[in-house]
Every structure is written in C-alpha cells, then in structure tokens.
Amino acid sequence: MTLQPPASHFVAGAFREDAAGEAIPVIYPATGEEIARVHAATPAILEEALAAAAAAQPAWAALRPVERGRVLTRAAWLIRERAEELARLETLDTGKPISETRVADWPSCADALEFFGGLAATISGEMIPLGGDWAYTMRVPLGVTVGIGAWNYPTQTAAWKAAPALACGNTMVFKPSELTPLGALRLAGILAEAGAPPGVFSVVQGRGDVGAALAGDARVRKVALTGSVPTGRKVYRLAAEGMRRATLELGGKSPLVIFADADLDAAVGGAMLGNFYSSGQVCSNGTRVFVERSVETEFLARLAARTAAIRIGDPLDESTTFGPLISEAQREKVLGYIAAGRAEGARLVIGGGVPQRPGFYVEPTVFADVTDDMTIAREEIFGPVMCVLAFDTEEEVIARANATEFGLSAGVFTRDLARAHRVIGRIAAGSCWINSYNLTPVEVPFGGTKMSGLGHENGRSAIEHWTEVKTVYVGQGGVDAPW
Ligand code: NDP
C-alpha cells in the first residue's frame, strides 16, 4: 500500500521537494507499514513559503470578500465530490476507522470552508457617530499567519485554521504534525484547484524545529497551534517575542458529570463518545467521568456491555468502530498509564490489554474506583482510557471537576434542566455540553480556558481572532486647536 504524495511540500502554488531535508516515514498505524515518505522543510523551503505568503497577502486581501469566499466554498464542494477518496486518505494517514473519517474529518473541513466562505463577505466594521464628527472601524487582516497542527485531526485542524484565516484576507503557512503529513498537503492542492492564488495557503513538513522557525519569523503576525500544553508554552513565547497574536488549542482532562436522574443509556453513549472515538485521541474528551454513587453500578454494567461490543479491527473495513493509536510511542505511553492505574489501586472494569494484531492498538479501557489523586485522573492520557469516579453531591462534584489545571471541556447529563445549566455554569471550561458530548459543529466557537488554551476557533467570533480593528476618526469641520 502506498500513498506517496507528489512532493513533500506545497509552496507558492505548487508541490515542491527538497530532498536535503530529513526523511520522515509516514507509517500506517494499523499495520506499522510505511505508506509514504516526506522530507522536513529545509531553510530554503521555509523561506520560499514565507516569502510567497508575504507576497500574496496584499492582493488576496484586496479581493472583494465575496471572491475570497467563493474560493473557499468551491474547495468545500471539491472535497464533498471526493469524499470517499479523502476518507480513505485520512484513515491511512491516522489509522482512524473509515466509519469515522467518512463523517468527521474531511466533512468537518468542508463545513469550515463553506461556513467561513459564506462569512467572508459579511466581515465589516461599525460607524460611530460623534455629534458632527464621526469615526468608523474596519476589521483588517493580520497578514502572514502560521498554523501548526497535531496528529489526531490533522485535516480538520488545518481547515479550522485556514478557512477563517483566508476568509479574512490573511495568508497562511501550515505545518502538520510529522506523524500525519498527508491531509493538509491534499487540502493545499484542493484550495489551489479551487482558485487560491499561489502563496495564499502553503504546507511545509517537519518536526517541532520547523514549527518554531515559522512561529518565530519576523514576517508572521499570528500563530495558531493545536497541540500539547508544553508546546503551547513554547509557541506562545515565540509569538510574544514579536508581539504576534496566538490562538492555542491545547490539552485537557475534562470532567463529564452524570447525575442519577440522567437518561443512563444516553450518558453511557456520551461517555463512550467522549473516551473511545478516535481511540481516545481527542483533546476535548471527558476522561474524568463522575457518576452519582447511586447509579454507579448500573452505569458500569451498561458501559461494560457496550464496550465489549466495540469492533476493533481493520480501519478500512466499514464495520470497524475502533482503530489503533497513532504510533508505537503513543501506545507505550497509554500502556504506561494503564499500568499506573492498576498500580495505584484503580479497578479495571474492562480492557487494559493489547489486541493480538499488528499495528498500535490498545483495547478500550475502563477504570472504576478512581480517586482524584491518581495519575490517571490528573494527567492527559490521549488514549482510550476512561476513568470513572463516584460522587455524592452537586457541590462536591463541581469542586472536584474544577480541581485541574486544564479547562478545555465539560459535560453534564441530567434531566433536571435547572441543575444542568447551574452546574455547567460553575465548571471552568471553554467548550461544554449538556446531555451530549464532543459534538463540535463549525458554527459553534471551540476553545479552552486555564492551561487548555487561548482564544477559540470556529463560530462567527473566530473572525475576531483573524482580524484586527483599525479605527478612523473623520473630522467634519475646522480643527479646534488651543494655539
Ligand atoms: P505536540 O504539542 O507534541 O505537537 C503539536 C504540533 O506542534 C506538532 O506539529 C509539533 O510538531 C509542533 N511542535 C512541537 N514543538 C514545537 C515548537 N517548539 N515550536 C513550534 N511547533 C512545535 O502535540 P501532539 O501532536 O502530540 O498532539 C497531542 C496534543 O494536542 C494533546 O495534548 C491534545 O490534547 C492536543 N490537542 C488539542 C486540541 C484542541 O483543539 N484543544 C485538539 C487536538 C489535540 P511535531 O509533532 O512534528 O513534533
């Protein structure tokens, strides 16, 4: 099986290669086989990409917004026409089952392009009357921007950044995770096909040093990162040096609170979605599942039965509902956390092992009797490991839910609507759900608080993160000077 792209990078409107860069094998996580090989960007490729982005930006920004929007909308339709081929690409790049990549990854990418393509022509300022004189504001593009992505939703991450950036008149150089270089590269080709001029959206490959070179470049006015908290700190520092804007979508250890009056089957479904989708490699996962003590036994019984029915298998088989982790290193990390859970006294309800098949699989795993101080309850695992913690009162569970440095997401399951809003209102998290979990439609802003990040993506308000306000005072009469 091979999926070799035309070249490693897409720069200034064309696929570009520079074999002098470090060779990076692309591994299909379900088998461990190499399906492609790319090269990390050399300084020459980075220079080309940044220079092209800087050269293209003024003309891109000067287009009528409706014309910029049309390019994005056209790209959305090209993606929809090629849905099946792109789902397969995403599955091979990430190992995620095709049953997921058909509905989640490129479809979300198309939604973002369509949504921000439509918004492009609505971006405007305001007129401020001053009793004779007046002022107006404009929302102007930032200029050259940089996107840096993680490996769990590589194409969606690229589109959630590129679509609003481009809609607002910015240009972007994007660096995917070196583990999943293929999706963003394909997106660059599709955007060009849809009419994006050379330099408007470029993709360069590489590891953290390439990301750092981009984030620290003097031409760059904004950096948008999806990644871990330690990387977020580094990128934020680099951005601060040049007074660049930054949007940081980082990790989490989010609470999912299930009250005794909840629809228990829906709550089990929510907990499974929030822990096992994409084999648990989702930043907003509700990995601390707080269950009211009176329903804990019943919750665990239903959860175990449904978890046992998960179909672990070949991601290209449409009946598979659970695939491998991204890499051997990630599997080792997750297995280390499972070992820590056992060692620290959590009760293994189901899973914990490694399926007998090639690839980087770990079984969907549920621990009960988890306490707040255990390693598995404190640290982001980024794998299919659910921690169930019992609670007795609303006040107690709110305090425990908030006892974390993270603040990405939270969920509440209850039939008591007043309680649902009260509890979610008191949990410090950026993206929350009531009687649902992990749905992230592009119309809704998404982002975290505390150590989980800065700013947000998606929704109409993303425009604020990809433009800046410029004000113009307009004098209507003479100038009243005191001299
Ligand atoms: P990392 O933080 O390791 O990497 C993220 C990206 O940053 C990668 O492209 C990486 O390159 C790059 N990078 C690494 N070091 C630097 C640096 N010094 N300067 C600039 N760029 C750098 O995250 P993972 O890829 O391991 O992804 C998992 C993490 O992402 C989890 O913590 C998860 O919670 C978070 N995440 C957050 C989401 C959100 O929206 N809040 C969504 C999805 C994931 P390379 O990988 O090539 O080294």
Tab-separated table of C-alpha atoms in Angstrom, residues 87 97-108 111 277:
chain	number	residue	atom	x	y	z
A	87	ALA	CA	-11.854	9.486	3.872
A	97	PRO	CA	-11.663	3.768	11.111
A	98	ILE	CA	-13.261	4.732	7.823
A	99	SER	CA	-16.616	4.731	9.642
A	100	GLU	CA	-15.239	7.827	11.454
A	101	THR	CA	-13.281	9.530	8.714
A	102	ARG	CA	-16.300	9.437	6.388
A	103	VAL	CA	-18.358	11.507	8.801
A	104	ALA	CA	-15.907	13.509	10.903
A	105	ASP	CA	-12.676	14.665	9.308
A	106	TRP	CA	-12.969	15.924	5.732
A	107	PRO	CA	-16.704	16.640	6.197
A	108	SER	CA	-15.795	18.986	9.057
A	111	ASP	CA	-18.085	22.625	6.634
A	277	TYR	CA	-13.842	7.971	19.495
